Short mmCIF file of C-alpha atoms in Angstrom, two decimals:
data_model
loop_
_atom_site.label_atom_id
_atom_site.label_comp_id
_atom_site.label_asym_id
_atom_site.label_seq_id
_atom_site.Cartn_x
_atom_site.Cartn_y
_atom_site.Cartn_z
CA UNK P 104 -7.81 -2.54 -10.91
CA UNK P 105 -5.22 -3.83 -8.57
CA UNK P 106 -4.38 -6.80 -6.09
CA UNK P 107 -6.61 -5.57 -3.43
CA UNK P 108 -8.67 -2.25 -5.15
CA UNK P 109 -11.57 -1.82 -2.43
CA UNK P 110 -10.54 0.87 -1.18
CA UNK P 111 -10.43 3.08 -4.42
CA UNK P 112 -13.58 1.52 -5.60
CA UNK P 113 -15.26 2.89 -2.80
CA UNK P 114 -13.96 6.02 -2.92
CA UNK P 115 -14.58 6.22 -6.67
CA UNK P 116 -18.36 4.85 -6.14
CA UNK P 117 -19.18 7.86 -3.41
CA UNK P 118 -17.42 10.33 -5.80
CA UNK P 119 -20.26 9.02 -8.14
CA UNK P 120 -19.02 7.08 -10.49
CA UNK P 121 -19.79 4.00 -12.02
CA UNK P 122 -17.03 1.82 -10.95
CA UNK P 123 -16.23 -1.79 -12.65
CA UNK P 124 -13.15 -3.54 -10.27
CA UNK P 125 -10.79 -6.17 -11.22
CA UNK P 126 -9.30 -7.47 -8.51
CA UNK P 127 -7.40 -10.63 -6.60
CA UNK P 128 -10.01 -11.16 -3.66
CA UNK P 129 -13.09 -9.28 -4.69
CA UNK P 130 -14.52 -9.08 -1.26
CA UNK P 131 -18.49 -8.42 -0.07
CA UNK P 132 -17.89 -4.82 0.07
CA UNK P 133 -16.22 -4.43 -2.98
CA UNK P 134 -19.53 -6.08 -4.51
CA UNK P 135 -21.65 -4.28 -3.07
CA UNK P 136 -19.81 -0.62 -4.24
CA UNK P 137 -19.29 -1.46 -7.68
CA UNK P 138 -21.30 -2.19 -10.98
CA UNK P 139 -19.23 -5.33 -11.57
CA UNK P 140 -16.36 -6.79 -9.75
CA UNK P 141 -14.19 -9.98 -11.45
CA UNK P 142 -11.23 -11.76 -9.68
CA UNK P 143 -8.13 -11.74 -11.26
CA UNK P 144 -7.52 -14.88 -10.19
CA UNK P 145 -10.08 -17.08 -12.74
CA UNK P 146 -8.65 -20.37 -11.44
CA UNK P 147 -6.34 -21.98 -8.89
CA UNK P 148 -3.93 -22.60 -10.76
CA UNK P 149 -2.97 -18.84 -11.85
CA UNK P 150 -0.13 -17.13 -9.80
CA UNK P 151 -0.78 -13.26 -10.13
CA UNK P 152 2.73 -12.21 -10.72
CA UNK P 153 2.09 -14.07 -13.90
CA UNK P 154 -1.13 -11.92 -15.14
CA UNK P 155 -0.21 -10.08 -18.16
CA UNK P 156 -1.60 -6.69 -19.89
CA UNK P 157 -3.60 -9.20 -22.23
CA UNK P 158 -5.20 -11.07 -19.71
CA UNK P 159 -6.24 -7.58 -18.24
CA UNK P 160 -7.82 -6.41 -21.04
CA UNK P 161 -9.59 -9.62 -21.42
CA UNK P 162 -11.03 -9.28 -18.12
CA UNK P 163 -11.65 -5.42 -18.98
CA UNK P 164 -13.78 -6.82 -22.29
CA UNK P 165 -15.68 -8.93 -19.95
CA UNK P 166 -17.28 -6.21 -18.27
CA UNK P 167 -19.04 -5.39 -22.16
CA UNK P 168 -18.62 -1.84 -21.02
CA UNK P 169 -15.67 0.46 -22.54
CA UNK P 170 -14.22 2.23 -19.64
CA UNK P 171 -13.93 6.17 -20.20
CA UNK P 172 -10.79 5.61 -17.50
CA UNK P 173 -8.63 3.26 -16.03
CA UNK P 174 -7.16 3.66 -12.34
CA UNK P 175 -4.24 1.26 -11.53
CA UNK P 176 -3.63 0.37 -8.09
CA UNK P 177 -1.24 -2.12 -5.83
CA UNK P 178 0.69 -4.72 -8.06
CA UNK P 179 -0.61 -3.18 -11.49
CA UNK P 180 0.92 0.55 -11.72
CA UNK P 181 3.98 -0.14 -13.42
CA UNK P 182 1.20 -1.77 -16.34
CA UNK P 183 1.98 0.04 -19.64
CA UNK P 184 -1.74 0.66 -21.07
CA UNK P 185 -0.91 3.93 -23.13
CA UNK P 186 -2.07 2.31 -26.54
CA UNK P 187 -5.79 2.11 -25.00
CA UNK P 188 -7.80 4.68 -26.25
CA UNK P 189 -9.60 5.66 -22.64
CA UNK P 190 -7.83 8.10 -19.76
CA UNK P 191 -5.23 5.98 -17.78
CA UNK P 192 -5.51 8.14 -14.44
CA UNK P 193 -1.84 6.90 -13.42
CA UNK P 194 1.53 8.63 -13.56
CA UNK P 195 3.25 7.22 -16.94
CA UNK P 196 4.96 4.10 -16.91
CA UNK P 197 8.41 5.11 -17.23
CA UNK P 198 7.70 7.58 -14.02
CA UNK P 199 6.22 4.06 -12.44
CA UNK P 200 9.56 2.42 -12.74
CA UNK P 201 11.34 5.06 -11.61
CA UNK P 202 10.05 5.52 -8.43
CA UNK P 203 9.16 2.01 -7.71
CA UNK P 204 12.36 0.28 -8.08
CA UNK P 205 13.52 1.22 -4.36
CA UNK P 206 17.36 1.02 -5.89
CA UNK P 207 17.66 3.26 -8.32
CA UNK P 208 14.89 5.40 -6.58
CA UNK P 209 18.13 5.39 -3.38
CA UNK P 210 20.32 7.10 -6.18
CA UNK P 211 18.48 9.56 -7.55
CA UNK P 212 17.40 10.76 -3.64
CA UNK P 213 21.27 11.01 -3.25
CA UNK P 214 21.20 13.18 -5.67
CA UNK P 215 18.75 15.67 -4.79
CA UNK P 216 20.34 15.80 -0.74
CA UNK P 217 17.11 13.49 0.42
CA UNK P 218 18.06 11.75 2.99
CA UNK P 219 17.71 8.04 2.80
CA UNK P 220 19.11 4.91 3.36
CA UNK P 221 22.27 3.88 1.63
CA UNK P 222 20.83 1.28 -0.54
CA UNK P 223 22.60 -1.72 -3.60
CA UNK P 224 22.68 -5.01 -4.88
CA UNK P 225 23.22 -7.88 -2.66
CA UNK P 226 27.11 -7.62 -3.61
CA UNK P 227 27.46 -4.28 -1.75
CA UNK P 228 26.57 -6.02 1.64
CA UNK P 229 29.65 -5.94 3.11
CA UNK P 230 30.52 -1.90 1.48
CA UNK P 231 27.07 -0.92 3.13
CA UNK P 232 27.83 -2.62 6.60
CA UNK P 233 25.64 -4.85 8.74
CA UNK P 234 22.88 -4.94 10.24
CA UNK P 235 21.20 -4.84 6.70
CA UNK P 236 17.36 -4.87 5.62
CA UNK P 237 17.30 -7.31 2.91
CA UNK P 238 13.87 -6.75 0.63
CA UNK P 239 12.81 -7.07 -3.08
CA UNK P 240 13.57 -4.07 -5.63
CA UNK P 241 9.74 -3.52 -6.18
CA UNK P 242 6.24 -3.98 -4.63
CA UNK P 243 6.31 -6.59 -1.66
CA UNK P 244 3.94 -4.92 1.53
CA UNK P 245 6.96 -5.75 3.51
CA UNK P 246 5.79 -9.08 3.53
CA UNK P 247 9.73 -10.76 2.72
CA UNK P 248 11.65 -8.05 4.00
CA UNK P 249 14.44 -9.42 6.40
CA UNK P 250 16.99 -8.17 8.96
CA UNK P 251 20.63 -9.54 8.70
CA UNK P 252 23.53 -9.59 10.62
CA UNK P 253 26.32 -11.09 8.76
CA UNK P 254 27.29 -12.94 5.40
CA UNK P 255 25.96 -16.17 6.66
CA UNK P 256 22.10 -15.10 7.66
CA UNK P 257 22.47 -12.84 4.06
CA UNK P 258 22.46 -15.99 1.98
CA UNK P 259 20.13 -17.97 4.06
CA UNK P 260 17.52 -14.81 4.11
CA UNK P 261 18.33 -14.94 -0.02
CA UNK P 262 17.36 -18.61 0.28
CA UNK P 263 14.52 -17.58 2.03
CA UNK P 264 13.27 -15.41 0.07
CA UNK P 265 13.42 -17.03 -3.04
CA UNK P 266 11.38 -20.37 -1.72
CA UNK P 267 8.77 -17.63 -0.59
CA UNK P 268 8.32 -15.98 -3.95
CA UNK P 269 9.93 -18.14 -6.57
CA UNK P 270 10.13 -15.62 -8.94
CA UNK P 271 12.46 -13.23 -7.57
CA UNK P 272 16.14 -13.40 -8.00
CA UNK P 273 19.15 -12.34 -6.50
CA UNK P 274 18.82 -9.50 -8.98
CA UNK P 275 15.41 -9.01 -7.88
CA UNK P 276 16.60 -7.97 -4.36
CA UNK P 277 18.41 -5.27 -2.28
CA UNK P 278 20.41 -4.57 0.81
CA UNK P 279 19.70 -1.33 2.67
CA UNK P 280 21.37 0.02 6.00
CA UNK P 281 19.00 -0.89 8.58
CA UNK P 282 17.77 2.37 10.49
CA UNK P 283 15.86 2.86 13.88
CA UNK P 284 12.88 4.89 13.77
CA UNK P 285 9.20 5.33 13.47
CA UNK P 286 6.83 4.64 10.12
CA UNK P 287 5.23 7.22 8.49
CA UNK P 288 4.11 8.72 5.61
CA UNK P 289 3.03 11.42 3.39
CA UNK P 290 -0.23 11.78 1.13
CA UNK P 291 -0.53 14.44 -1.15
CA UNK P 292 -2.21 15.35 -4.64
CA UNK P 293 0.28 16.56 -7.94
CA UNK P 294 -0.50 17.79 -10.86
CA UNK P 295 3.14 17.00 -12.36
CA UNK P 296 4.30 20.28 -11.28
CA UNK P 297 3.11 20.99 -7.52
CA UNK P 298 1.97 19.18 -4.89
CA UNK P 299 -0.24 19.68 -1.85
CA UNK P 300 0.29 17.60 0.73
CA UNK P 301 -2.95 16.24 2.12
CA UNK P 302 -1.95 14.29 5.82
CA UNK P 303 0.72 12.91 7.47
CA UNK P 304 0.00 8.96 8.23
CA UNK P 305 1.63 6.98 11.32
CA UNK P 306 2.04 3.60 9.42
CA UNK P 307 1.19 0.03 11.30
CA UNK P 308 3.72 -2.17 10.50
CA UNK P 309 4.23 -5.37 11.80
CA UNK P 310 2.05 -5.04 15.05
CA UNK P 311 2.55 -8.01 16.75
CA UNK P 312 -1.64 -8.53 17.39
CA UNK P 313 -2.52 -7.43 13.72
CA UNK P 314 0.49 -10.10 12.01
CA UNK P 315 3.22 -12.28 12.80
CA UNK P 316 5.28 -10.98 10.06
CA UNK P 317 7.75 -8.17 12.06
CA UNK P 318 7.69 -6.02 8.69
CA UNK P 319 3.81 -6.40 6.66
CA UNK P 320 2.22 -3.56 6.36
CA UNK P 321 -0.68 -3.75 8.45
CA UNK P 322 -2.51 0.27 7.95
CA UNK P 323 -2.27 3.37 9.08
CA UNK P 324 -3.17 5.93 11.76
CA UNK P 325 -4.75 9.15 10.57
CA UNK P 326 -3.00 12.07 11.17
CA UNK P 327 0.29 11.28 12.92
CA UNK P 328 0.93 14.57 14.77
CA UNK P 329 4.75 14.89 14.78
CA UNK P 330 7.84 17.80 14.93
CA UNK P 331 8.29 16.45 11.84
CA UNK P 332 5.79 16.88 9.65
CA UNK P 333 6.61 20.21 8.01
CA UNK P 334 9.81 18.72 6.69
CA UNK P 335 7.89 15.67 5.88
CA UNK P 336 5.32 18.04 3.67
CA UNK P 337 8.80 19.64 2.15
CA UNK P 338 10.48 16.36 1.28
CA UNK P 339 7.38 15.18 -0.39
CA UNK P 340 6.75 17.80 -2.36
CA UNK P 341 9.64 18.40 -3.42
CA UNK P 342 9.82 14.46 -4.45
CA UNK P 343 6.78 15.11 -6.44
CA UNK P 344 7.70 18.01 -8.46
CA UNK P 345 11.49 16.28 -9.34
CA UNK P 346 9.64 13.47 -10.70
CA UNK P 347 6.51 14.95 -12.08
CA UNK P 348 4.13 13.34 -10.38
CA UNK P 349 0.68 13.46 -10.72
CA UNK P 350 -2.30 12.07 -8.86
CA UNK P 351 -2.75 11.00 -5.55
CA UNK P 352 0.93 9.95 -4.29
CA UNK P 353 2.58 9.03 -1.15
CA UNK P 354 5.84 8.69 0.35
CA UNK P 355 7.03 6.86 3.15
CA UNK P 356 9.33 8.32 5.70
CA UNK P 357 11.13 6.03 8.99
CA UNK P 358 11.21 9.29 12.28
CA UNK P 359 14.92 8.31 12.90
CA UNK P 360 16.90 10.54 15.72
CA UNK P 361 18.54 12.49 12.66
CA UNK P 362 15.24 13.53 11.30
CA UNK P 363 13.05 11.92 8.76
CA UNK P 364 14.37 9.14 5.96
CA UNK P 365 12.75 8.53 2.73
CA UNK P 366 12.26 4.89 2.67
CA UNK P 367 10.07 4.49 -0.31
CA UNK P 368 7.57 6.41 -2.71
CA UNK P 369 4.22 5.05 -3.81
CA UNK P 370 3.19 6.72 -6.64
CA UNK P 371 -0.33 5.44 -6.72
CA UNK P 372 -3.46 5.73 -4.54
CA UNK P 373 -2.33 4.05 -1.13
CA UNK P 374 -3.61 1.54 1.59
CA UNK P 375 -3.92 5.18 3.71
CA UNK P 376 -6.45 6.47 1.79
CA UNK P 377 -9.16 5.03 4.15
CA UNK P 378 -7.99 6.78 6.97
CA UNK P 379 -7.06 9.97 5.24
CA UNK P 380 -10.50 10.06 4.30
CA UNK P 381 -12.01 9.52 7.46
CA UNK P 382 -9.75 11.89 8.90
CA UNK P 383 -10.02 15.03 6.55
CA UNK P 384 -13.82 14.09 4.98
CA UNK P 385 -12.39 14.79 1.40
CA UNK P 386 -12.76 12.06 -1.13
CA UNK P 387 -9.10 11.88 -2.30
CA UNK P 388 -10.38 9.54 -5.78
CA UNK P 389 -12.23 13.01 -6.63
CA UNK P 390 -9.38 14.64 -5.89
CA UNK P 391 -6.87 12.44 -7.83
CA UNK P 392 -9.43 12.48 -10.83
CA UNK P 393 -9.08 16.42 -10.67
CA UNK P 394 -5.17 16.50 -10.64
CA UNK P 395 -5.09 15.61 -14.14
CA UNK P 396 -7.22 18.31 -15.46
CA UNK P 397 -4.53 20.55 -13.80
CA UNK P 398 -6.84 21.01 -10.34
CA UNK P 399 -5.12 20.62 -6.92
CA UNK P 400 -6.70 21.66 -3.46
CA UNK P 401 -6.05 25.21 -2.47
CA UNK P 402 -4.25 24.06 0.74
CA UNK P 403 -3.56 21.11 3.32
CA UNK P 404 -7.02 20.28 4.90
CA UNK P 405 -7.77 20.54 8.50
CA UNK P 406 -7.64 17.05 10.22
CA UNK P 407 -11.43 16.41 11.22
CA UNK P 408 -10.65 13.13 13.89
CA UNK P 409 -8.83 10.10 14.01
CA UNK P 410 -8.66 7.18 12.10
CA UNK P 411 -7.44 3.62 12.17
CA UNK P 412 -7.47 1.16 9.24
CA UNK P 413 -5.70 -1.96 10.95
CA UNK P 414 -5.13 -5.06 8.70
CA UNK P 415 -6.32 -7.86 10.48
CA UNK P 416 -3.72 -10.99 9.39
CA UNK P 417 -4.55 -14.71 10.24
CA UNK P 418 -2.89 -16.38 13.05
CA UNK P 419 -3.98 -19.72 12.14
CA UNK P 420 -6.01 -21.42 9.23
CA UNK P 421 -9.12 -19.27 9.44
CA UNK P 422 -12.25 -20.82 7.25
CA UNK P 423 -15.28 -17.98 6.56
CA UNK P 424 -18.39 -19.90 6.86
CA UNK P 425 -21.73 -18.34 7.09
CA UNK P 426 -21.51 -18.30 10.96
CA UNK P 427 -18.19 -16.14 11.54
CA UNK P 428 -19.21 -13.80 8.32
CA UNK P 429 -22.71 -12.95 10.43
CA UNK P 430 -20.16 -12.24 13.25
CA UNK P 431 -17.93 -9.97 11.47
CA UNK P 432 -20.59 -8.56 9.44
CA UNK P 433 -21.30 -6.64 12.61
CA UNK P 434 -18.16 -4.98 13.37
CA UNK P 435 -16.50 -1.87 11.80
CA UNK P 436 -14.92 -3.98 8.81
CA UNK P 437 -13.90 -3.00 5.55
CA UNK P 438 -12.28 -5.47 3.24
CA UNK P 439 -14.90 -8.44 4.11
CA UNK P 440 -14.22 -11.58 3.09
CA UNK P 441 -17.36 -13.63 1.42
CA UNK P 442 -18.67 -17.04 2.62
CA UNK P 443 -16.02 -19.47 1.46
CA UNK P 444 -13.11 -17.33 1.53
CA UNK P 445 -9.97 -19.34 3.06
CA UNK P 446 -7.15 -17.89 4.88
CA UNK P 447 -3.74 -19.64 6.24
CA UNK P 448 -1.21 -18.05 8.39
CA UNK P 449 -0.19 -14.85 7.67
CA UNK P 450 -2.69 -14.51 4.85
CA UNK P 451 -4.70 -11.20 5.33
CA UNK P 452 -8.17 -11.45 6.63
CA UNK P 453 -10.15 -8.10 7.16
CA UNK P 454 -9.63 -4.03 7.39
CA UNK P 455 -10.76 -2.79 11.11
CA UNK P 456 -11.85 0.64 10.72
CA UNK P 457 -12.67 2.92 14.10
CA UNK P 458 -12.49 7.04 14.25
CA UNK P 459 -12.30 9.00 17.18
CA UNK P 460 -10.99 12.61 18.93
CA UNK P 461 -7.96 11.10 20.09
CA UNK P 462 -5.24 8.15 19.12
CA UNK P 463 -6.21 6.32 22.02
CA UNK P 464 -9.61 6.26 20.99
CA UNK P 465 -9.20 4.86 17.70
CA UNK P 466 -6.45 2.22 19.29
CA UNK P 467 -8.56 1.08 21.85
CA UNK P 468 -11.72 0.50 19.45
CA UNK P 469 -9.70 -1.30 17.34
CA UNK P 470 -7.87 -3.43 20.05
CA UNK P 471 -11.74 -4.47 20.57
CA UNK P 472 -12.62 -5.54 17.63
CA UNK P 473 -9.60 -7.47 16.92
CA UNK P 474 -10.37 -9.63 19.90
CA UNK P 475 -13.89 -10.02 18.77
CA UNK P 476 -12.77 -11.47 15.66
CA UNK P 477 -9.74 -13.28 16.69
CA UNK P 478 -12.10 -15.67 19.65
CA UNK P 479 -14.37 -16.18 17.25
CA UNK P 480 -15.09 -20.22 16.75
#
């Protein structure tokens, strides 16, 4: 379960399970890989930052099949489910909250020596020194986060913000020192102890033709071939094993001049895992099932091609009638939105997927199909 789960699903359905999804969009695909799929979202009128554990479990009953697990993806990890009596295939709550409050997650990376941004409330603003990346404390796709200058665009960004997503609060948010670099990131499989890294991700975010949002995260590049990378495998393991994780994990790194920075850690399956898969052939929900019976791959995989998963935002009110679904039905899609399925600026539309022997390959494929889609009627 999670706000967009298709990915995992799939994964979890070729592993050869039998997979039932909860989920905010339930898209064709996700249909058409699962047993049963039902939409968190059971009305208009229902924000999902205000589902709660019971109306999960509700929507669990529904299915009128106990689960022998539960996976929890984007927007549900931090769920506390430990009284159920089935496997929660998640690192433990408390672990959750530790990792994915991107505050105190700044402090304890000071103290290991990781580098990383220096990172507080909004009162430290002026301690921390402008420019600043304003952005809230937990989840978010980078959809609200916000450069500032000075004291002035600060409060109108907290303004800002708070319209956007009415339940965050100026204790919800955080200032960071704003850093040049490049996005990547690390996947690798824990068993609470070790870790094996698995690839190293270049991360799409805000690419001006995918979204209009400068920081969304709009997917990944399978493998990004950097200097780097070794200490990138180093940092991220040793993240793992200081905070016991287990499962398939990620962490995200910005290239800066000084090396890489630890920007965040997601300590759930991740949006790379298409790509990863594509680009290595392993099925990493097998392999995250298998870290918590104490099995972890013997070493870092060989990288089999390229891959590009490249989030595909709208630029404009975009309905899906029956005619543009045949269109995109024909593309290299994941993520496919059903007959019916609205979308207004800035709302996410479809997944391009494309492999290939080289960067440019993938790039190009994708550049294609993005044009396909986007002068469609």
């Amino acid at each position: 379960m999670g706000y967009s789960s298709r990915n995992i699903a799939c994964s979890a359905t070729k592993a050869g399970y039998n997979v039932y999804a909860i989920d905010a969009f339930c898209d064709v695909d996700l249909k058409e890989n699962t047993v049963a799929c039902q939409s968190l979202l059971t009305n208009e009128d229902i924000d999902i930052k205000d589902i709660d554990k019971r109306t999960i479990l509700d929507l669990v009953d529904n299915f009128d099949v106990y689960p022998d697990a539960i996976v929890l993806g984007s927007g549900f990890e931090e769920m506390d489910l430990g009284d159920q009596s089935c496997k929660i295939l998640n690192n433990d709550p408390v672990t959750m909250k530790q990792v994915s409050d991107k505050s105190s997650l700044a402090k304890e990376l000071e103290s290991l020596e990781i580098p990383h941004p220096l990172s507080g409330n909004v009162e430290e603003a002026d301690e921390i020194g402008y420019p600043l990346m304003v952005k809230p404390k937990s989840a978010g796709g980078g959809r609200l986060n916000r450069i500032v200058h000075n004291e002035d665009e600060l409060n109108t960004i907290l303004e800002e913000i708070t319209k956007l997503d009415p339940t965050l609060t100026s204790v919800d948010i955080m200032v960071q020192e704003f850093l040049s670099g490049f996005p990547a990131s690390v996947s690798l499989i824990a068993d609470g102890t070790c870790a094996v890294p698995i690839a190293a991700n270049e991360q799409l975010i805000g690419v001006p033709w995918l979204s209009g949002l400068p920081f969304a995260y709009c997917g990944n590049i399978t493998p990004y071939r950097t200097p780097y990378t070794p200490q990138m495998y180093d940092i991220s393991e040793k993240i793992a094993s200081e905070f016991g994780l287990i499962g398939s994990n990620g962490v995200d790194f910005l290239l800066t001049d000084a090396g890489p920075v630890v920007i965040e850690v997601n300590a759930r399956l991740q949006g790379s895992l298409d790509t990863v898969e594509m680009a290595t052939g392993l099925n990493l929900f097998d392999l995250h099932v298998q870290s918590f019976d104490g099995i972890l791959p013997e070493e870092t995989p060989d990288i089999c091609q390229y891959a590009i998963r490249a989030v595909l935002y709208a630029d404009k009110a975009v309905n899906v009638d029956e005619a543009f679904y045949g269109s995109i039905r024909a593309e290299s899609i994941a993520d496919i939105p059903a007959p019916g399925y609205s979308a207004l600026p800035n709302d996410p539309i479809t997944s391009i997927l494309a492999t290939g022997a080289t960067r440019e390959d993938v790039m190009d494929k994708a550049l294609d199909i993005n044009y396909r889609i986007r002068n469609l009627p």
